[in-house]
Coordinates of N, CA, C and O in Angstrom, one line a residue:
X1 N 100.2 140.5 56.5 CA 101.7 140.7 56.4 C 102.4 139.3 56.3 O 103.1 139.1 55.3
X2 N 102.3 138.5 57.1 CA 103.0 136.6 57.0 C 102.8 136.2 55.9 O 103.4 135.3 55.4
X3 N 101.4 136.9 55.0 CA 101.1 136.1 54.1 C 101.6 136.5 53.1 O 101.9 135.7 52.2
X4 N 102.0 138.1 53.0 CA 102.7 138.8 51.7 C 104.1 138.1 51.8 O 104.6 137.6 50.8
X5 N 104.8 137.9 53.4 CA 105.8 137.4 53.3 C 106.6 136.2 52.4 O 107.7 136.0 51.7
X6 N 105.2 135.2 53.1 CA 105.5 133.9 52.4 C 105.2 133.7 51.1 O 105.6 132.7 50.5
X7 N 104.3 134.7 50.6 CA 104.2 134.8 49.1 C 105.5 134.9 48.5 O 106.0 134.0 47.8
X8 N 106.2 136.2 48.7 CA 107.6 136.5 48.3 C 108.4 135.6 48.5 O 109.2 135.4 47.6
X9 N 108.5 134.8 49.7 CA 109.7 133.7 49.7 C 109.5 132.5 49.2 O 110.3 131.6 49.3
X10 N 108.0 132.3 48.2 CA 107.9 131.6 47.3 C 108.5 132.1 46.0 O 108.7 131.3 45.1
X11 N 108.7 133.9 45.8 CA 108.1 134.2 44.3 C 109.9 133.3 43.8 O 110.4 132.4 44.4
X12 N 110.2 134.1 42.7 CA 111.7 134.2 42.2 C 112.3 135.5 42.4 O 113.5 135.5 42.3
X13 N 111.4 136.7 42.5 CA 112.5 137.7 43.2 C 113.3 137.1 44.7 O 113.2 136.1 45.4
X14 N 114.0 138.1 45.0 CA 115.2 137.8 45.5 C 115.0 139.2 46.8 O 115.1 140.4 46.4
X15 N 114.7 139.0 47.9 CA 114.3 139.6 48.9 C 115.7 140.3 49.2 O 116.7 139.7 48.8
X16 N 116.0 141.8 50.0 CA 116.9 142.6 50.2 C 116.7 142.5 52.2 O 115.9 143.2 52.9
X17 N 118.1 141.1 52.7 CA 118.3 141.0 53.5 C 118.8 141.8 54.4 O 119.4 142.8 53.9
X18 N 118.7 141.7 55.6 CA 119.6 142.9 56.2 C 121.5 142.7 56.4 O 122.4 143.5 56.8
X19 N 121.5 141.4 56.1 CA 123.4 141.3 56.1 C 123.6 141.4 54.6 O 124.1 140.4 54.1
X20 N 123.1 142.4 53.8 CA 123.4 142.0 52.7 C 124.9 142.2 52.6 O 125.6 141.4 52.0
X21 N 125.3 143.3 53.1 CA 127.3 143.7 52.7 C 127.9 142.6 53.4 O 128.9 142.9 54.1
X22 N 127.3 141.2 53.4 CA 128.2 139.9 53.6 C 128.9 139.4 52.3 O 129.5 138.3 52.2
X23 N 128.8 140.4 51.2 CA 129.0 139.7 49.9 C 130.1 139.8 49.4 O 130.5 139.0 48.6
X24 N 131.0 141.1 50.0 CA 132.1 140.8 49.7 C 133.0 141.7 51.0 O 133.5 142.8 50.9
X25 N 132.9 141.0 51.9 CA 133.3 141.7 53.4 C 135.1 140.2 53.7 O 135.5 139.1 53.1
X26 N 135.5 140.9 54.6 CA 136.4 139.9 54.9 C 135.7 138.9 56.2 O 134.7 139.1 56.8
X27 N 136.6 137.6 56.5 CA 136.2 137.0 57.8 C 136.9 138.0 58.6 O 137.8 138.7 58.3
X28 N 136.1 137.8 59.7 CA 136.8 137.9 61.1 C 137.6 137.1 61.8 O 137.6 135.9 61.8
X29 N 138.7 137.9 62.6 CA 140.0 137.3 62.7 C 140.0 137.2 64.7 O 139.4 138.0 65.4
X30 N 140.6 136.2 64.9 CA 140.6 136.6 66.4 C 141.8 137.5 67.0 O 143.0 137.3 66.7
X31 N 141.4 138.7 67.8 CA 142.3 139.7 68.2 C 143.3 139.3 68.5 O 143.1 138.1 69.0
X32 N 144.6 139.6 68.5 CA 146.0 139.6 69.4 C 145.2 140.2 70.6 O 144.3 140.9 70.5
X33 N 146.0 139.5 72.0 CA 145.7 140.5 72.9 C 147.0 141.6 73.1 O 148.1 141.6 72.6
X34 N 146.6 142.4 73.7 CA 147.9 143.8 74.0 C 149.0 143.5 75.1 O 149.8 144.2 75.7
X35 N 148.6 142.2 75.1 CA 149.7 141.7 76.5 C 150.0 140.0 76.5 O 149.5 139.3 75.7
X36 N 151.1 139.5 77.5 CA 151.0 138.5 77.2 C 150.0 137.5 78.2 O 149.4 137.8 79.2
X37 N 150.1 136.4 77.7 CA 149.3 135.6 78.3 C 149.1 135.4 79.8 O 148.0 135.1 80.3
X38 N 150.3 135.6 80.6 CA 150.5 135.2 81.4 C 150.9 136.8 82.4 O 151.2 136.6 83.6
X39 N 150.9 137.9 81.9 CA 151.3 138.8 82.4 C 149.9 139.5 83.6 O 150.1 140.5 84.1
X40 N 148.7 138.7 83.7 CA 148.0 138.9 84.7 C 147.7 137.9 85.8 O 146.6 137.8 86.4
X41 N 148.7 137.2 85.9 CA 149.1 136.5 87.1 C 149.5 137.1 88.4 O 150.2 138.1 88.1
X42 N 149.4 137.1 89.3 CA 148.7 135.8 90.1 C 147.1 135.6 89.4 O 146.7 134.6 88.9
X43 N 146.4 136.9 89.4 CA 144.8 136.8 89.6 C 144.6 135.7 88.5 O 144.0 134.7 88.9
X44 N 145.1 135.7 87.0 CA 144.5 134.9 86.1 C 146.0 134.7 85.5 O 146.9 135.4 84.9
X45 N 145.8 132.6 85.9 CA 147.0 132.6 85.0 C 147.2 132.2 83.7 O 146.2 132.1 83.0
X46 N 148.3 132.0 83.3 CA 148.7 131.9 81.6 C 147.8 131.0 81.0 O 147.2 131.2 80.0
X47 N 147.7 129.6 82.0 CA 146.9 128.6 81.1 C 145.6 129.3 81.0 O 145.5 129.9 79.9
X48 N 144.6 129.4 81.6 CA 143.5 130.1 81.6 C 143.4 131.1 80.6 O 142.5 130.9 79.8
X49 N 144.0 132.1 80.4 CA 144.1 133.6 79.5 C 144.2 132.5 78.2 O 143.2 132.4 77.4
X50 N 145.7 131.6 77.9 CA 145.7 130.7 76.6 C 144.1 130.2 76.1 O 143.5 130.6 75.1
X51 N 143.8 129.3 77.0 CA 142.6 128.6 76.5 C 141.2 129.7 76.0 O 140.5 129.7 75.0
X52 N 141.1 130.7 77.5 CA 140.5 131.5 76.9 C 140.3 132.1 75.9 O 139.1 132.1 75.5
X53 N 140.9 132.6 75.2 CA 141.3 133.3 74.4 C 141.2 132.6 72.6 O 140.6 132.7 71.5
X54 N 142.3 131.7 73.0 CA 142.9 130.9 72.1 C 141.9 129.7 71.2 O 141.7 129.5 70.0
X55 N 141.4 129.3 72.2 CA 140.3 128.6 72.5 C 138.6 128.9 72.0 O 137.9 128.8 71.0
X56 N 138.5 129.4 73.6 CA 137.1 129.6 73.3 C 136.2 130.9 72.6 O 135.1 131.1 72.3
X57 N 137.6 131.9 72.6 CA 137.1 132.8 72.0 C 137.4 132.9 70.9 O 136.6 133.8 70.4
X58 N 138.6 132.1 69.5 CA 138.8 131.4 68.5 C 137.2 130.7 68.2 O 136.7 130.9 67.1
X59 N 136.6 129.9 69.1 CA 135.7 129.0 68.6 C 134.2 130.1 68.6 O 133.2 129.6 68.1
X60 N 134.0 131.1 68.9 CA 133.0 132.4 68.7 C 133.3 132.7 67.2 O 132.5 132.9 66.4
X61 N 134.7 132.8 67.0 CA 135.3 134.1 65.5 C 135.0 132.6 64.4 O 134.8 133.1 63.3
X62 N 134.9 131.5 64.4 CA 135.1 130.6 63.7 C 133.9 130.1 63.6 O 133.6 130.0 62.4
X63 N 132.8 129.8 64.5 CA 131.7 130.0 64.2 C 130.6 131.1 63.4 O 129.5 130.9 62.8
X64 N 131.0 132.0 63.7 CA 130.5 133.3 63.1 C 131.1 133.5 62.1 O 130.4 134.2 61.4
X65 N 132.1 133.1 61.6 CA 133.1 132.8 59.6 C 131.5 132.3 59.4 O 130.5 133.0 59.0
X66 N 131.5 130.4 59.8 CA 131.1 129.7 59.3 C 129.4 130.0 59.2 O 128.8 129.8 58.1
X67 N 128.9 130.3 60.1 CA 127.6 131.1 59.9 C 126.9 132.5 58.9 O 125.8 132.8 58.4
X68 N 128.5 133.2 58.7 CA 127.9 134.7 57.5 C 128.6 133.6 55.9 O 128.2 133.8 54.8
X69 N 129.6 132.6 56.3 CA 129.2 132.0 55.2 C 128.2 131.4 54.7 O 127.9 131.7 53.5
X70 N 127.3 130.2 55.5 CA 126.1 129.5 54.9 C 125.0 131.0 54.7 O 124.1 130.9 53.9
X71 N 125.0 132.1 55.5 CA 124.0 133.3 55.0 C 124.1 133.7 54.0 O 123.0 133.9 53.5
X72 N 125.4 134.1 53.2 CA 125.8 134.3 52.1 C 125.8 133.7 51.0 O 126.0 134.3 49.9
X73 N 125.5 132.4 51.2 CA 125.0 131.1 50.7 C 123.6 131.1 51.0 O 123.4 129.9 50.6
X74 N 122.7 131.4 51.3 CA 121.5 131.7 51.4 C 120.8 133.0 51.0 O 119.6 133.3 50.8
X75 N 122.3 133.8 50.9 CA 121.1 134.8 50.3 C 121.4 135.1 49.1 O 120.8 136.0 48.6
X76 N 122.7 134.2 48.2 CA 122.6 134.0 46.7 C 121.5 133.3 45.8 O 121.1 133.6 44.6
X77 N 121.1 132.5 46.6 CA 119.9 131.5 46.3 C 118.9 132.1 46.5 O 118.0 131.5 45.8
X78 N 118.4 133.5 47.3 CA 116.9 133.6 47.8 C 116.6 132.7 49.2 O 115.7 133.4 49.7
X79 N 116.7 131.8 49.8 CA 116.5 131.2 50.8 C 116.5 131.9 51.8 O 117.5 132.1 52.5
X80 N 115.2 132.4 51.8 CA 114.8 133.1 53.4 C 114.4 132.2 54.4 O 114.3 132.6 55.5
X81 N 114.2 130.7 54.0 CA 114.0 130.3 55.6 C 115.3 129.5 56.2 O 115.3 128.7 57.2
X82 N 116.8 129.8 55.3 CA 117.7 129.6 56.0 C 118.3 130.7 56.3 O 118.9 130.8 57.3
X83 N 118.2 131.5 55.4 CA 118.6 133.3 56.2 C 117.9 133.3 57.6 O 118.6 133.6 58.6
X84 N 116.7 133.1 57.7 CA 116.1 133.3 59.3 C 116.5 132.1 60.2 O 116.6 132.4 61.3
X85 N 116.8 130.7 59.8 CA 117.2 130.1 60.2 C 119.0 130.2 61.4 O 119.2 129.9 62.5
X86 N 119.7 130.7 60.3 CA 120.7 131.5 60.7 C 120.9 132.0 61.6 O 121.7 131.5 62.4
X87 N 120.3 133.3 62.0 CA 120.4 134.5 62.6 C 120.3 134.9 64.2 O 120.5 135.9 64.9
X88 N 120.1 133.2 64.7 CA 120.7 133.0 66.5 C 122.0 132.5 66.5 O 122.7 132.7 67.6
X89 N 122.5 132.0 65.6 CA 124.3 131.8 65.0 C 125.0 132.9 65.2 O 126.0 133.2 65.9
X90 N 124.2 133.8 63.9 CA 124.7 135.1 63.9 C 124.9 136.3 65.1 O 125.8 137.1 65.3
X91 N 123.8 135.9 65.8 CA 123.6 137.1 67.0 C 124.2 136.0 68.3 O 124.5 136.6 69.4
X92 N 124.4 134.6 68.4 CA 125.3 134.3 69.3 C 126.6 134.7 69.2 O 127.4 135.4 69.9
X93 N 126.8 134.1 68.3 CA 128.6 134.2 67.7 C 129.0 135.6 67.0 O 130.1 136.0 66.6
X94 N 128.2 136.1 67.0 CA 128.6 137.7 66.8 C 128.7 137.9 68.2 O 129.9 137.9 68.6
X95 N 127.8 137.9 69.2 CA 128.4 138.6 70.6 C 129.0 138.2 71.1 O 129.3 138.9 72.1
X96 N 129.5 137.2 71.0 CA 130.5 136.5 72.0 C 131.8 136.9 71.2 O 132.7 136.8 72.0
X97 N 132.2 137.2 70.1 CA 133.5 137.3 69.6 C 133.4 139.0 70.0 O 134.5 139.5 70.4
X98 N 132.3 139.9 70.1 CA 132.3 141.8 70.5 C 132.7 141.6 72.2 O 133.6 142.2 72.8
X99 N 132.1 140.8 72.5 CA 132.0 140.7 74.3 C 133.4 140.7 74.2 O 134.0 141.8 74.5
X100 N 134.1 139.3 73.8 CA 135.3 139.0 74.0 C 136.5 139.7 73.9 O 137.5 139.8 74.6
X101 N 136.1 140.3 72.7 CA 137.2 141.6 72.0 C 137.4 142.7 73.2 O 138.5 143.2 73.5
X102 N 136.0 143.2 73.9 CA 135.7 144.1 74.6 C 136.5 143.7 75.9 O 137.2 144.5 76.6
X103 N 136.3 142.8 76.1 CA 137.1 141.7 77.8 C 138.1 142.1 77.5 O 138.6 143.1 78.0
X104 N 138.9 141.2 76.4 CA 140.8 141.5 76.6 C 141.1 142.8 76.9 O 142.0 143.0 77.7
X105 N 140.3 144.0 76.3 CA 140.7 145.2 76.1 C 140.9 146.0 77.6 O 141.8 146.6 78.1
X106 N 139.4 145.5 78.2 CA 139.2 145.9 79.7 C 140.2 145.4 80.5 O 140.4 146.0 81.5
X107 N 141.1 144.1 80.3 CA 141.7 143.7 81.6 C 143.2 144.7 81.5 O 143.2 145.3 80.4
X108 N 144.2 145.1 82.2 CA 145.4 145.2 82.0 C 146.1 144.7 83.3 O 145.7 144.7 84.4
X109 N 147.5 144.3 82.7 CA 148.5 144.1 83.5 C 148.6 145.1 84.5 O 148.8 144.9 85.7
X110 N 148.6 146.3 84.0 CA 149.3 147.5 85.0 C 148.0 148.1 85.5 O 147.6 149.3 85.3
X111 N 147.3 147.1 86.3 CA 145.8 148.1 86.9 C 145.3 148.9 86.3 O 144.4 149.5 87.0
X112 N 145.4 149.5 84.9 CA 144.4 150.0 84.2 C 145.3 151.3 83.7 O 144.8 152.3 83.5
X113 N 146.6 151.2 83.7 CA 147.5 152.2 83.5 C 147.7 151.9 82.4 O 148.4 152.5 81.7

């Protein structure tokens, strides 16, 4: 099996990736949250929610642009050992921008009302 593999990722055919609908998809955008920054104070305040958000969960959505870009760029070319290369980019910065999305949604100002 490794060896049919690496045969193929020598030939000139062009292997059928599994992100292939990266080819003409949009980036991902970082969420609005449904509240404001500061509206879950005391527990968490505005600076913290800002940075979080703004910040570190911006730098998940921006990493993960820049990662299904160079894949998309790897899988024009055939380059399967930077498509596999990739793909802890992909599955970091993919979950961290799902997690994150998932978080804002869970917190609310009105205790869950």
């Amino acid at each position: 099996m490794l060896r049919r593999f690496a045969a193929a990722s020598r030939s000139s055919a062009k292997l059928v990736a599994p992100l292939g609908c990266l080819v003409s998809r949009q980036k991902h955008t970082l969420p609005d949250l449904p509240y404001d920054y500061g509206a879950l104070e005391p527990h968490i305040n505005a600076e913290i929610m800002q940075l979080h958000h703004s910040k570190h969960h911006a730098t998940y959505v921006n990493n993960l642009n820049v990662a299904e870009e160079k894949y998309k760029e790897a899988l024009a070319k055939g380059d399967v050992t930077t498509q596999v290369s990739l793909q802890p980019a992909l599955k970091f910065n993919g979950g961290g921008h799902i997690n994150h999305t998932i978080f804002w949604t869970n917190l609310s100002p009105n205790g869950g009302c």
